Coordinates of C-alpha atoms in Angstrom, one line a residue:
M1 CA 54.7 35.0 -31.0
R2 CA 53.5 31.7 -32.5
T3 CA 52.6 32.1 -35.9
G4 CA 50.6 29.6 -38.3
T5 CA 47.5 27.3 -37.2
E6 CA 49.6 26.1 -34.0
G7 CA 50.2 30.0 -33.0
R8 CA 46.2 30.9 -33.5
T9 CA 45.4 27.7 -31.7
D10 CA 47.6 29.0 -28.6
L11 CA 46.0 32.5 -29.0
R12 CA 42.2 31.3 -28.5
A13 CA 43.5 28.9 -25.8
S14 CA 45.3 31.8 -23.9
A15 CA 42.1 34.3 -24.8
R16 CA 40.0 31.5 -23.0
T17 CA 42.2 31.1 -19.6
L18 CA 42.5 35.1 -20.0
G19 CA 40.1 35.3 -16.7
W20 CA 42.4 32.9 -14.1
T21 CA 45.7 34.3 -15.9
L22 CA 45.0 38.1 -15.0
T23 CA 44.5 36.9 -11.5
L24 CA 47.9 35.5 -11.6
L25 CA 49.1 38.6 -12.6
A26 CA 48.0 40.6 -10.3
C27 CA 49.6 38.0 -7.8
A28 CA 52.9 38.1 -9.8
C29 CA 54.9 40.7 -7.4
S30 CA 58.3 39.1 -7.6
R31 CA 58.1 39.6 -11.0
A32 CA 58.7 43.4 -11.5
P33 CA 60.6 45.9 -9.3
E34 CA 58.6 46.8 -5.9
P35 CA 58.7 50.7 -6.0
P36 CA 60.1 52.9 -4.0
A37 CA 62.9 50.1 -3.4
A38 CA 66.0 51.5 -5.1
E39 CA 66.5 49.4 -8.7
A40 CA 69.2 48.6 -10.4
P41 CA 69.4 47.6 -14.1
P42 CA 69.4 43.9 -15.0
P43 CA 72.3 41.6 -14.7
G44 CA 74.0 41.9 -17.5
A45 CA 73.0 44.9 -19.0
S46 CA 75.3 47.2 -21.4
A47 CA 76.0 50.7 -21.8
A48 CA 74.3 51.1 -24.7
T49 CA 70.8 49.9 -22.6
A50 CA 72.0 51.8 -19.6
G51 CA 71.5 55.3 -21.5
G52 CA 67.3 55.2 -22.1
P53 CA 64.0 53.6 -20.9
Q54 CA 64.1 49.5 -21.0
V55 CA 61.2 47.6 -21.2
T56 CA 61.6 44.0 -21.2
V57 CA 59.9 40.8 -21.8
R58 CA 59.8 38.3 -19.5
G59 CA 58.7 34.6 -19.8
D60 CA 56.2 32.9 -22.5
E61 CA 53.9 35.2 -24.2
R62 CA 50.9 32.3 -23.7
D63 CA 51.5 32.5 -20.2
A64 CA 50.3 36.2 -20.4
V65 CA 52.8 37.7 -18.2
F66 CA 53.4 41.6 -18.2
E67 CA 55.9 43.6 -19.9
V68 CA 58.2 44.8 -17.3
W69 CA 59.6 48.2 -17.0
T70 CA 63.6 49.0 -16.2
P71 CA 63.8 52.7 -15.4
P72 CA 67.0 54.9 -16.6
P73 CA 69.5 54.9 -14.5
V74 CA 69.7 58.3 -12.6
E75 CA 72.9 59.1 -10.6
I76 CA 72.3 61.4 -8.0
A77 CA 76.1 62.5 -6.0
P78 CA 75.8 63.3 -2.3
D79 CA 76.4 66.8 -2.4
A80 CA 73.6 67.1 -5.5
D81 CA 71.2 69.7 -5.2
R82 CA 68.3 67.9 -4.7
R83 CA 65.9 70.7 -4.6
A84 CA 66.2 71.3 -8.3
L85 CA 66.0 67.5 -9.1
R86 CA 62.5 67.8 -7.2
R87 CA 61.8 71.2 -9.7
Q88 CA 63.0 69.3 -12.9
A89 CA 60.8 66.3 -12.3
A90 CA 58.0 68.2 -11.6
A91 CA 58.5 70.4 -15.0
A92 CA 59.0 67.0 -16.5
L93 CA 55.7 65.8 -15.2
E94 CA 53.9 69.0 -15.9
Q95 CA 55.0 68.6 -19.3
G96 CA 54.0 65.6 -19.7
R97 CA 57.2 63.8 -19.9
L98 CA 56.8 60.7 -17.4
Y99 CA 59.2 58.0 -18.3
E100 CA 60.5 58.4 -22.1
D101 CA 64.2 58.9 -20.5
A102 CA 66.5 60.0 -17.4
E103 CA 64.7 64.0 -17.3
A104 CA 61.8 62.1 -17.2
A105 CA 59.5 63.0 -14.0
V106 CA 59.3 59.0 -12.8
P107 CA 63.0 57.9 -13.1
L108 CA 64.3 61.3 -11.2
Y109 CA 61.5 60.6 -8.7
L110 CA 62.5 56.9 -7.8
A111 CA 66.0 57.8 -7.9
L112 CA 65.2 60.7 -5.3
L113 CA 64.1 58.6 -3.1
R114 CA 66.8 55.9 -3.6
A115 CA 68.7 58.8 -1.9
D116 CA 66.6 59.4 0.7
A117 CA 63.4 57.2 1.5
D118 CA 61.9 59.8 3.4
D119 CA 62.0 62.8 0.6
A120 CA 58.1 63.3 0.8
V121 CA 57.9 66.0 -2.1
A122 CA 59.6 62.8 -4.4
R123 CA 57.3 60.6 -3.0
R124 CA 54.2 63.0 -3.7
G125 CA 55.6 63.8 -6.7
L126 CA 56.1 60.1 -7.5
G127 CA 52.3 59.6 -6.7
R128 CA 51.3 62.3 -9.0
A129 CA 53.3 61.0 -11.9
R130 CA 51.2 57.5 -11.2
Q131 CA 48.1 58.9 -11.5
A132 CA 49.3 60.8 -15.0
L133 CA 50.3 57.4 -16.6
L134 CA 46.8 55.9 -15.1
R135 CA 45.3 58.7 -16.9
A136 CA 47.3 58.1 -20.0
G137 CA 46.7 54.3 -20.2
R138 CA 42.8 55.1 -20.1
Q139 CA 43.4 57.7 -23.0
A140 CA 45.3 55.1 -25.1
L141 CA 42.7 52.1 -24.1
D142 CA 39.9 54.5 -24.9
A143 CA 41.4 55.2 -28.4
V144 CA 41.9 51.4 -28.9
A145 CA 38.3 50.8 -27.8
A146 CA 37.3 54.2 -30.4
D147 CA 38.7 51.7 -33.4
A148 CA 41.2 54.9 -33.8
D149 CA 44.6 52.4 -33.3
A150 CA 45.0 51.6 -36.7
D151 CA 48.4 50.8 -36.7
G152 CA 48.8 49.6 -32.8
V153 CA 50.0 53.0 -31.4
A154 CA 47.8 53.4 -29.1
L155 CA 48.1 50.1 -27.5
R156 CA 51.7 49.9 -27.4
R157 CA 51.6 52.8 -25.4
A158 CA 49.0 51.6 -23.1
T159 CA 51.3 48.8 -22.7
A160 CA 54.0 50.9 -21.7
L161 CA 52.0 52.5 -19.6
A162 CA 51.2 50.1 -18.1
A163 CA 54.6 48.5 -17.0
V164 CA 55.4 51.5 -15.8
A165 CA 52.4 52.2 -13.8
R166 CA 53.4 48.7 -12.4
A167 CA 56.7 49.5 -11.5
V168 CA 56.2 52.4 -9.7
A169 CA 52.8 51.0 -7.5
A170 CA 52.1 46.9 -8.4
E171 CA 49.9 46.7 -5.8
D172 CA 48.0 49.5 -6.4
A173 CA 44.2 48.5 -7.3
Q174 CA 43.8 51.1 -10.2
V175 CA 47.4 50.1 -11.3
Q176 CA 46.0 46.2 -11.7
A177 CA 42.9 47.6 -13.1
L178 CA 44.9 49.1 -16.2
Q179 CA 47.2 46.2 -16.0
Q180 CA 44.0 43.9 -16.8
A181 CA 42.5 46.2 -19.2
V182 CA 45.6 46.6 -21.3
E183 CA 46.0 42.6 -21.2
R184 CA 42.6 42.4 -22.0
A185 CA 43.1 45.0 -25.2
R186 CA 46.3 43.1 -26.0
R187 CA 44.5 39.6 -26.6
V188 CA 41.7 41.1 -28.4
A189 CA 44.2 42.8 -30.6
E190 CA 45.8 39.5 -31.5
L191 CA 42.3 38.1 -31.7
D192 CA 40.8 40.0 -34.0
R193 CA 44.5 40.2 -36.1
A194 CA 44.1 36.3 -36.3
G195 CA 40.1 36.8 -37.3
E196 CA 41.5 39.4 -40.3
E197 CA 44.3 36.9 -41.7
D198 CA 41.4 34.1 -41.3
L199 CA 39.1 36.5 -43.4
R200 CA 41.4 37.3 -45.9
A201 CA 42.4 33.8 -46.2
G202 CA 38.5 32.8 -46.6
R203 CA 38.6 30.5 -43.2
L204 CA 35.4 32.0 -42.7
D205 CA 34.5 29.2 -39.6
G206 CA 36.0 25.6 -39.0
P207 CA 37.8 23.6 -36.8
G208 CA 40.7 25.2 -34.4
E209 CA 40.7 28.2 -36.7
G210 CA 38.2 30.5 -38.7
A211 CA 37.5 34.0 -38.7
L212 CA 34.1 34.0 -37.3
G213 CA 35.5 32.0 -33.5
Y214 CA 37.9 34.8 -33.5
F215 CA 35.8 37.7 -33.7
R216 CA 33.3 36.0 -31.2
E217 CA 35.9 35.2 -28.8
A218 CA 37.1 38.8 -29.0
L219 CA 33.7 40.2 -28.6
A220 CA 33.6 37.6 -25.4
L221 CA 36.3 39.6 -24.1
A222 CA 35.2 43.3 -25.4
P223 CA 31.9 43.4 -26.4
E224 CA 31.9 47.0 -27.6
D225 CA 35.1 46.0 -29.9
P226 CA 34.6 47.8 -33.0
R227 CA 37.3 45.7 -35.1
A228 CA 35.4 42.5 -34.3
R229 CA 32.0 43.8 -35.1
Q230 CA 33.3 44.5 -38.5
G231 CA 35.0 41.7 -38.4
L232 CA 31.7 39.5 -37.8
A233 CA 30.0 41.8 -40.3
A234 CA 32.6 41.1 -43.1
V235 CA 32.4 37.1 -42.0
E236 CA 28.6 37.8 -42.8
S237 CA 29.0 39.6 -45.7
A238 CA 31.5 36.5 -47.0
L239 CA 28.9 34.2 -46.1
I240 CA 26.1 36.0 -48.5
D241 CA 28.7 36.4 -51.5
R242 CA 28.9 32.4 -51.3
A243 CA 25.4 32.2 -51.2
E244 CA 24.7 34.2 -54.2
A245 CA 27.6 32.5 -56.4
A246 CA 26.1 29.2 -55.2
A247 CA 22.7 30.9 -56.7
R248 CA 24.6 31.6 -59.6
S249 CA 26.0 28.0 -59.9
V250 CA 22.2 26.8 -59.6
D251 CA 23.2 25.1 -56.8
F252 CA 20.6 26.7 -54.1
E253 CA 20.9 23.9 -51.3
A254 CA 24.4 25.1 -50.9
A255 CA 22.6 28.8 -51.0
G256 CA 20.2 28.2 -48.3
H257 CA 23.5 26.6 -46.3
W258 CA 25.2 29.7 -46.5
L259 CA 22.8 32.1 -46.0
E260 CA 21.6 30.0 -42.8
Q261 CA 25.2 30.5 -42.1
A262 CA 25.0 34.1 -42.4
Q263 CA 21.3 34.4 -40.5
A264 CA 23.3 32.5 -37.3
V265 CA 26.4 35.8 -37.4
R266 CA 24.7 38.5 -36.4
G267 CA 20.9 37.5 -36.3
D268 CA 20.2 39.6 -39.2
A269 CA 20.2 42.8 -37.4
A270 CA 20.6 44.8 -40.1
G271 CA 18.7 43.3 -42.6
A272 CA 21.3 41.9 -45.2
V273 CA 20.7 38.4 -44.6
A274 CA 17.1 39.2 -45.9
D275 CA 18.2 41.0 -48.7
A276 CA 20.2 38.6 -50.0
R277 CA 17.7 35.8 -49.9
G278 CA 15.6 38.0 -51.9
R279 CA 18.2 38.3 -54.2
V280 CA 18.7 34.1 -54.3
D281 CA 14.9 33.9 -54.6
A282 CA 15.3 36.5 -57.5
I283 CA 18.2 34.1 -59.0
R284 CA 16.3 31.2 -58.3
E285 CA 12.9 31.7 -59.8
G286 CA 14.2 33.2 -62.6
H287 CA 16.3 30.0 -63.9
I288 CA 12.6 27.8 -62.9
L289 CA 11.1 30.5 -65.5
A290 CA 13.7 30.2 -67.8
L291 CA 13.5 26.0 -67.5
R292 CA 9.4 26.5 -68.0
D293 CA 10.2 28.5 -71.1
A294 CA 12.3 25.9 -72.4
A295 CA 10.1 22.9 -71.6
L296 CA 7.4 24.8 -72.8
R297 CA 9.1 25.4 -76.3
D298 CA 10.1 21.5 -76.0
L299 CA 6.7 20.2 -75.7
L300 CA 6.3 22.0 -79.5
Q301 CA 8.7 19.8 -81.2
P302 CA 7.7 15.8 -81.9
T303 CA 9.9 14.6 -79.7
G304 CA 10.9 17.3 -77.5
L305 CA 8.6 15.4 -74.6
R306 CA 11.7 13.6 -72.8
Q307 CA 13.6 16.7 -73.0
A308 CA 10.4 18.7 -71.0
R309 CA 10.6 15.9 -68.2
A310 CA 14.3 16.7 -68.1
R311 CA 13.4 20.4 -67.6
L312 CA 10.5 19.8 -65.4
A313 CA 12.8 17.6 -63.0
E314 CA 15.4 20.1 -63.0
A315 CA 13.1 22.7 -62.2
L316 CA 11.7 20.7 -59.2
R317 CA 14.4 20.2 -57.7
I318 CA 15.1 24.1 -56.8
A319 CA 12.0 25.5 -57.0
P320 CA 10.8 25.5 -53.0
P321 CA 7.7 22.9 -52.5
G322 CA 4.7 23.9 -54.0
H323 CA 5.9 26.3 -56.6
A324 CA 3.0 27.6 -58.2
V325 CA 4.6 27.7 -61.6
V326 CA 6.8 24.3 -61.2
A327 CA 3.0 23.1 -60.1
Q328 CA 1.8 24.4 -64.1
L329 CA 4.5 23.1 -65.9
R330 CA 4.2 19.4 -64.4
E331 CA 0.5 19.9 -65.2
R332 CA 1.2 21.0 -68.7
I333 CA 3.5 18.0 -69.1
D334 CA 1.4 15.7 -67.8
L335 CA -1.4 17.2 -70.5
V336 CA 0.8 16.6 -73.3
T337 CA 2.1 12.8 -71.8
H338 CA -1.5 11.5 -71.6
Y339 CA -3.4 14.2 -74.7
G340 CA -0.6 15.3 -76.4
V341 CA -2.0 18.9 -77.8
F342 CA -5.1 18.4 -76.3
R343 CA -7.2 18.5 -72.8
P344 CA -9.6 15.7 -71.6
G345 CA -13.2 17.1 -72.2
Q346 CA -11.7 19.1 -75.6
V347 CA -14.4 18.8 -78.6
F348 CA -12.7 19.3 -81.9
T349 CA -13.0 17.9 -85.6
D350 CA -10.6 17.3 -88.3
A351 CA -10.7 19.1 -91.8
L352 CA -11.3 16.5 -94.9
A353 CA -8.7 16.9 -97.5
D354 CA -12.0 18.7 -99.5
G355 CA -12.1 21.1 -96.8
S356 CA -14.6 19.7 -95.0
R357 CA -14.8 18.7 -91.4
G358 CA -14.9 14.7 -89.6
P359 CA -17.3 14.0 -87.0
Q360 CA -17.1 15.7 -83.8
M361 CA -15.1 13.9 -81.4
V362 CA -14.3 14.4 -77.5
V363 CA -11.4 13.8 -75.9
V364 CA -11.5 11.0 -73.1
P365 CA -9.4 11.2 -69.9
H366 CA -6.9 8.6 -69.3
G367 CA -7.2 6.5 -65.9
A368 CA -7.9 2.8 -65.1
F369 CA -11.5 1.0 -64.2
R370 CA -12.8 -2.2 -63.3
M371 CA -14.1 -3.9 -66.5
G372 CA -16.8 -7.0 -66.7
A373 CA -19.2 -8.0 -64.4
E374 CA -19.1 -8.9 -60.9
D375 CA -20.1 -11.9 -59.5
S376 CA -23.0 -10.0 -57.8
D377 CA -24.5 -9.3 -60.7
P378 CA -27.2 -11.9 -61.3
Q379 CA -27.9 -11.2 -64.8
A380 CA -24.3 -11.3 -65.5
A381 CA -23.0 -13.8 -68.2
D382 CA -20.1 -15.7 -68.0
A383 CA -18.7 -14.2 -71.1
E384 CA -18.5 -11.5 -69.1
K385 CA -16.4 -11.9 -66.3
P386 CA -13.7 -12.3 -64.8
A387 CA -14.3 -8.5 -64.0
H388 CA -10.3 -7.3 -64.2
Y389 CA -8.5 -3.8 -64.1
V390 CA -7.7 -1.4 -67.3
R391 CA -5.1 1.0 -67.3
F392 CA -5.1 4.0 -70.1
D393 CA -1.7 5.5 -69.3
R394 CA -3.1 8.0 -72.4
G395 CA -6.1 9.5 -73.5
F396 CA -8.2 9.1 -76.6
A397 CA -10.4 11.0 -78.6
M398 CA -14.1 9.6 -79.4
S399 CA -16.9 10.8 -81.5
L400 CA -19.5 12.2 -79.5
T401 CA -22.4 10.3 -81.0
E402 CA -22.6 7.3 -83.5
V403 CA -21.8 7.7 -87.0
T404 CA -24.6 9.4 -89.2
V405 CA -26.2 8.0 -92.1
A406 CA -24.6 11.6 -93.6
E407 CA -21.0 11.1 -92.6
F408 CA -21.0 7.8 -94.0
G409 CA -22.6 8.5 -97.6
R410 CA -19.8 11.3 -97.7
Y411 CA -17.3 8.3 -97.6
V412 CA -19.4 6.0 -100.1
A413 CA -19.8 9.4 -102.2
A414 CA -15.5 9.6 -102.2
T415 CA -15.0 6.0 -102.9
G416 CA -18.0 4.7 -104.4
A417 CA -18.2 1.8 -102.0
R418 CA -20.4 -0.7 -101.8
P419 CA -21.1 -1.8 -98.4
R420 CA -22.2 -5.4 -97.5
A421 CA -25.4 -5.0 -97.3
T422 CA -25.8 -3.0 -100.7
R423 CA -23.7 -5.7 -102.2
R424 CA -25.7 -8.3 -100.8
G425 CA -29.5 -6.6 -101.1
N426 CA -30.8 -7.1 -97.8
S427 CA -30.6 -6.7 -94.1
I428 CA -32.3 -7.2 -91.2
V429 CA -35.2 -4.6 -89.9
Y430 CA -37.8 -4.6 -87.4
D431 CA -41.2 -5.6 -88.8
E432 CA -43.7 -3.5 -87.2
R433 CA -47.1 -5.9 -88.7
S434 CA -45.1 -9.2 -86.8
G435 CA -43.6 -7.2 -84.5
N436 CA -40.3 -9.5 -84.8
F437 CA -37.3 -9.1 -86.9
V438 CA -36.7 -9.7 -90.3
R439 CA -35.1 -10.0 -93.4
R440 CA -35.8 -7.7 -96.1
S441 CA -34.2 -7.1 -99.4
G442 CA -33.5 -3.4 -100.7
V443 CA -32.6 -2.4 -97.4
D444 CA -29.1 -0.8 -96.9
W445 CA -27.0 1.7 -94.9
R446 CA -29.7 4.5 -96.6
S447 CA -32.3 2.7 -94.4
S448 CA -33.7 3.4 -91.0
Y449 CA -34.5 0.5 -88.1
D450 CA -37.8 -0.6 -90.0
G451 CA -36.6 0.0 -94.2
S452 CA -37.6 2.9 -94.4
P453 CA -35.8 5.6 -95.8
A454 CA -33.1 7.0 -93.0
R455 CA -32.5 10.9 -92.0
P456 CA -28.9 12.0 -92.6
N457 CA -28.6 12.6 -88.8
D458 CA -29.8 9.2 -87.8
P459 CA -26.7 6.7 -86.9
V460 CA -25.7 4.6 -89.9
L461 CA -27.1 1.0 -89.3
H462 CA -27.4 -1.8 -91.7
V463 CA -23.2 -1.6 -91.6
S464 CA -20.8 -5.1 -91.2
V465 CA -18.1 -4.4 -88.9
H466 CA -16.2 -4.6 -92.3
D467 CA -18.2 -1.6 -93.6
A468 CA -16.8 0.5 -90.3
E469 CA -13.6 -0.6 -90.4
A470 CA -13.0 0.9 -94.1
Y471 CA -15.4 4.2 -93.0
A472 CA -12.2 4.4 -90.6
A473 CA -9.8 4.3 -92.5
W474 CA -10.8 6.2 -95.4
L475 CA -11.2 9.1 -92.7
S476 CA -7.7 8.3 -91.8
E477 CA -6.5 8.8 -95.4
Q478 CA -8.9 12.2 -95.4
T479 CA -7.4 13.8 -92.1
G480 CA -4.2 12.3 -91.9
R481 CA -4.4 10.8 -88.4
H482 CA -5.5 7.5 -87.3
Y483 CA -9.3 6.5 -86.9
R484 CA -10.1 3.3 -85.4
L485 CA -13.2 1.0 -84.4
P486 CA -12.8 1.5 -80.1
S487 CA -11.7 -1.7 -78.2
E488 CA -14.0 -3.2 -75.9
A489 CA -12.4 -1.7 -73.0
E490 CA -12.1 1.6 -74.3
F491 CA -16.3 1.5 -74.9
E492 CA -17.0 0.4 -71.6
Y493 CA -14.8 2.9 -70.5
A494 CA -16.8 5.9 -72.0
L495 CA -19.7 4.1 -71.3
R496 CA -19.0 4.1 -67.5
A497 CA -17.4 7.1 -67.5
G498 CA -16.4 6.9 -64.0
T499 CA -19.2 5.3 -62.4
R500 CA -19.0 1.8 -61.2
G501 CA -22.4 0.3 -61.3
R502 CA -24.4 -2.6 -63.0
Y503 CA -25.7 0.0 -65.5
P504 CA -24.0 2.9 -67.1
W505 CA -25.9 5.2 -64.6
G506 CA -25.4 3.1 -61.7
D507 CA -27.4 0.2 -60.1
D508 CA -30.5 1.4 -60.2
P509 CA -32.9 -0.9 -62.4
V510 CA -35.2 2.5 -63.3
P511 CA -32.7 4.4 -65.9
P512 CA -32.8 8.1 -65.0
E513 CA -35.6 10.5 -67.1
R514 CA -33.9 11.0 -70.6
V515 CA -31.2 9.2 -69.8
G516 CA -31.1 7.3 -73.8
N517 CA -33.0 5.7 -76.2
L518 CA -34.0 2.5 -74.2
T519 CA -36.9 -0.1 -74.0
G520 CA -39.2 1.5 -72.3
G521 CA -42.8 0.6 -70.8
E522 CA -43.5 4.1 -71.7
D523 CA -42.7 3.4 -75.5
V524 CA -45.5 2.8 -78.2
S525 CA -44.8 1.4 -81.3
P526 CA -46.9 3.1 -84.8
S527 CA -49.3 0.5 -84.6
G528 CA -49.5 0.5 -80.7
R529 CA -47.1 -1.8 -79.8
R530 CA -45.6 -2.3 -76.5
W531 CA -42.4 -4.2 -75.1
N532 CA -42.9 -7.4 -73.4
N533 CA -39.0 -7.2 -71.7
A534 CA -38.5 -3.6 -71.0
F535 CA -37.6 -1.0 -68.2
A536 CA -40.9 -0.9 -66.4
G537 CA -41.9 3.4 -66.3
Y538 CA -39.9 4.5 -68.8
G539 CA -40.4 6.5 -71.8
D540 CA -38.0 8.2 -74.2
G541 CA -40.5 8.7 -76.9
Y542 CA -39.0 6.8 -79.7
W543 CA -39.8 3.2 -81.0
G544 CA -37.0 2.9 -83.3
I545 CA -33.9 4.8 -83.9
A546 CA -33.6 8.2 -82.5
P547 CA -31.7 11.0 -84.4
V548 CA -28.3 11.2 -82.7
G549 CA -27.3 13.8 -80.0
R550 CA -31.0 14.0 -78.8
F551 CA -30.0 12.8 -75.5
A552 CA -28.3 14.3 -72.7
P553 CA -24.5 13.1 -72.9
N554 CA -22.4 11.1 -70.0
A555 CA -20.0 13.1 -67.9
W556 CA -17.7 12.8 -70.5
G557 CA -19.4 14.4 -73.2
L558 CA -20.5 11.4 -75.1
H559 CA -23.9 10.6 -76.2
D560 CA -26.2 7.4 -77.0
L561 CA -23.7 4.9 -75.5
A562 CA -26.1 3.3 -73.5
G563 CA -28.9 2.7 -75.7
N564 CA -30.1 4.0 -79.4
A565 CA -27.8 1.3 -81.7
S566 CA -25.9 -1.0 -80.6
E567 CA -22.2 -0.8 -81.9
W568 CA -19.2 -3.0 -83.6
V569 CA -16.1 -2.6 -81.7
A570 CA -12.8 -3.5 -82.9
D571 CA -12.2 -7.1 -80.9
C572 CA -12.8 -10.0 -81.7
W573 CA -15.3 -12.6 -79.7
H574 CA -13.6 -14.2 -76.3
A575 CA -15.6 -16.4 -74.7
S576 CA -14.1 -15.2 -71.1
Y577 CA -11.8 -12.6 -69.6
R578 CA -9.6 -14.4 -68.8
R579 CA -5.9 -13.5 -70.7
A580 CA -7.8 -10.5 -72.0
P581 CA -5.4 -7.3 -72.5
A582 CA -4.9 -5.1 -69.5
D583 CA -3.9 -1.8 -71.4
G584 CA -7.2 -1.3 -73.0
A585 CA -5.6 -2.4 -76.7
P586 CA -8.0 -4.6 -78.7
W587 CA -8.3 -8.2 -78.5
F588 CA -7.4 -9.5 -81.9
N589 CA -6.6 -12.5 -83.7
P590 CA -6.5 -12.4 -87.3
G591 CA -8.7 -13.6 -89.6
C592 CA -11.3 -14.1 -86.6
R593 CA -15.0 -14.3 -88.0
T594 CA -16.9 -13.2 -84.6
R595 CA -16.7 -9.5 -84.2
V596 CA -18.2 -8.5 -80.6
V597 CA -21.2 -5.9 -80.5
R598 CA -21.4 -3.4 -77.0
G599 CA -24.0 -0.9 -75.7
G600 CA -27.8 -1.0 -75.3
S601 CA -30.3 -0.2 -78.2
W602 CA -33.6 1.3 -78.9
A603 CA -34.6 -2.0 -78.9
G604 CA -32.4 -4.0 -76.4
S605 CA -33.9 -5.8 -73.1
P606 CA -32.8 -4.3 -69.7
A607 CA -29.9 -7.0 -68.8
Q608 CA -28.6 -5.8 -72.8
T609 CA -28.7 -2.3 -71.3
R610 CA -26.1 -3.1 -68.6
A611 CA -22.3 -1.7 -69.0
A612 CA -21.2 -4.8 -68.7
W613 CA -23.2 -6.6 -72.2
R614 CA -21.4 -7.9 -75.0
A615 CA -22.6 -10.2 -77.4
P616 CA -20.8 -11.8 -80.1
M617 CA -22.1 -11.4 -84.1
D618 CA -20.8 -12.5 -87.5
S619 CA -18.6 -10.1 -89.2
D620 CA -20.5 -10.0 -92.0
M621 CA -23.8 -9.4 -90.1
T622 CA -25.9 -6.0 -90.8
S623 CA -28.9 -4.7 -88.9
G624 CA -31.2 -2.9 -87.8
R625 CA -29.9 -2.4 -84.5
V626 CA -26.4 -2.2 -84.7
G627 CA -23.6 1.1 -85.7
F628 CA -20.5 2.4 -84.6
R629 CA -18.2 5.0 -83.5
L630 CA -14.6 5.9 -84.0
V631 CA -11.8 6.5 -81.4
R632 CA -8.8 8.3 -82.6
G633 CA -5.2 8.6 -81.3
I634 CA -4.0 12.0 -80.2

């Protein structure tokens, strides 16, 4: 028998050709003695071998040649008592001593027939011995098939019995069937041994070798072979072990590969692979949950976002598609990426140093929009073009309403500030008697649109852009957060709130009911005046400024962007949007004197209520139509 890889290859080739080999063996009569003819010891047999039964292997085992039995020599003298020899042979047959020595049944019967070929008693006795050999051979094979032959004794006995039976009656069909069954059992045993050797060495499957291939070939020859079946179960178990080891090493791709290999071994008839999948999934789930928990802890750290993203990437690598925990973690990281600790639409206030609260803020979602007027808008000015896309990679917070008189007054009281109109002693107000806007003395931030005392919850008017920036700086100092005027892009983005139309509400020139404090054809002044240029059929109940928040918010929760007071923004005036920032940042030139005002007002024409409307204004200008609101980074 060859050993090593070459031997296993020869064995597998031999097993594949077993069918035609057995046919050849059944015909290879010239290789074995033909009973009942007289047989002599093989040439060159020594005196020592002549004293016992001899089984000789002829030829190369790769050719699957059967073992040949040489009977021990039995000499019968011419005057010997043959009747006594017949009784001796019959007694040996009865005792089951068939071929083991010169006093066994088969050697005695063969010797009697050599002495007298017509000895009918010996011939019948030899026939009974042949049947006994066949029965014993089949019993030995049954022991092999029942996996009761761990030490190979039964298979060796079956091999010897088949060789003796062949020596007795090589042409007998039952003998030939036994020979073939024995050879098949020997081949199966060799395949089982080779498979077990590879299994111990960890060679489960592979070209030219592998336990799985050997066991499968054994089962192709003997479908009920218990050793091969046990071997397949062991291969399956080893593949499952590899899968679980890979899972513990966080290599779930390899774990899946080994589980697929294990599934293919036996089709998972016993459910072992399904159980293993459950264990691998549990290991995977544990890793995913650990990554989720670690990422959430990272997000609590000021600089933990990058590490949280790395953990998300690892979770995405090992998780199956659509995993709920990973999807939630991705959403959480996206929220932190775009909103910090906030959520879009969240309303909050910051605490001031004295324990009071700042203005209410709402988180505006990140995103992109097309800023400016389209060429199709007949009322568009050149300064509102070209329309261009602006993207906000991070959300921001904007005050729900314009800054109120009360909120601005807190700043003045705390700092002793003297806003521009206070220092100058006048501002522009609406004059009811003339129906025009005029400059009037004694008007400042405490005044309403017409110069009368303002209510605490009115938007603060008569402030310059520098007054608004000074208030934002004070609020930043008080809260520890960065407040500022919105950029033009932020204002228009928030004003549109996800819509795309000529007006903040869309393209319809008729405003929806109670959309804001606009110039409506149904509005009437205290003296009965009406607007010459207004939205026909619209009335909001106010001539002049309205308290903040009296009208419905837009889709993002913001009030009064479309009306009430026009508002300062942070940008310097530019005659068009050519080369304007695409990221929504303020377009600011240090030292510029002309700033931008955005948004319709209680006294703005329909054209000035369009979403893209913008106007230049001197930075020291104060008016009863202009206020401001703030944004804050998040």
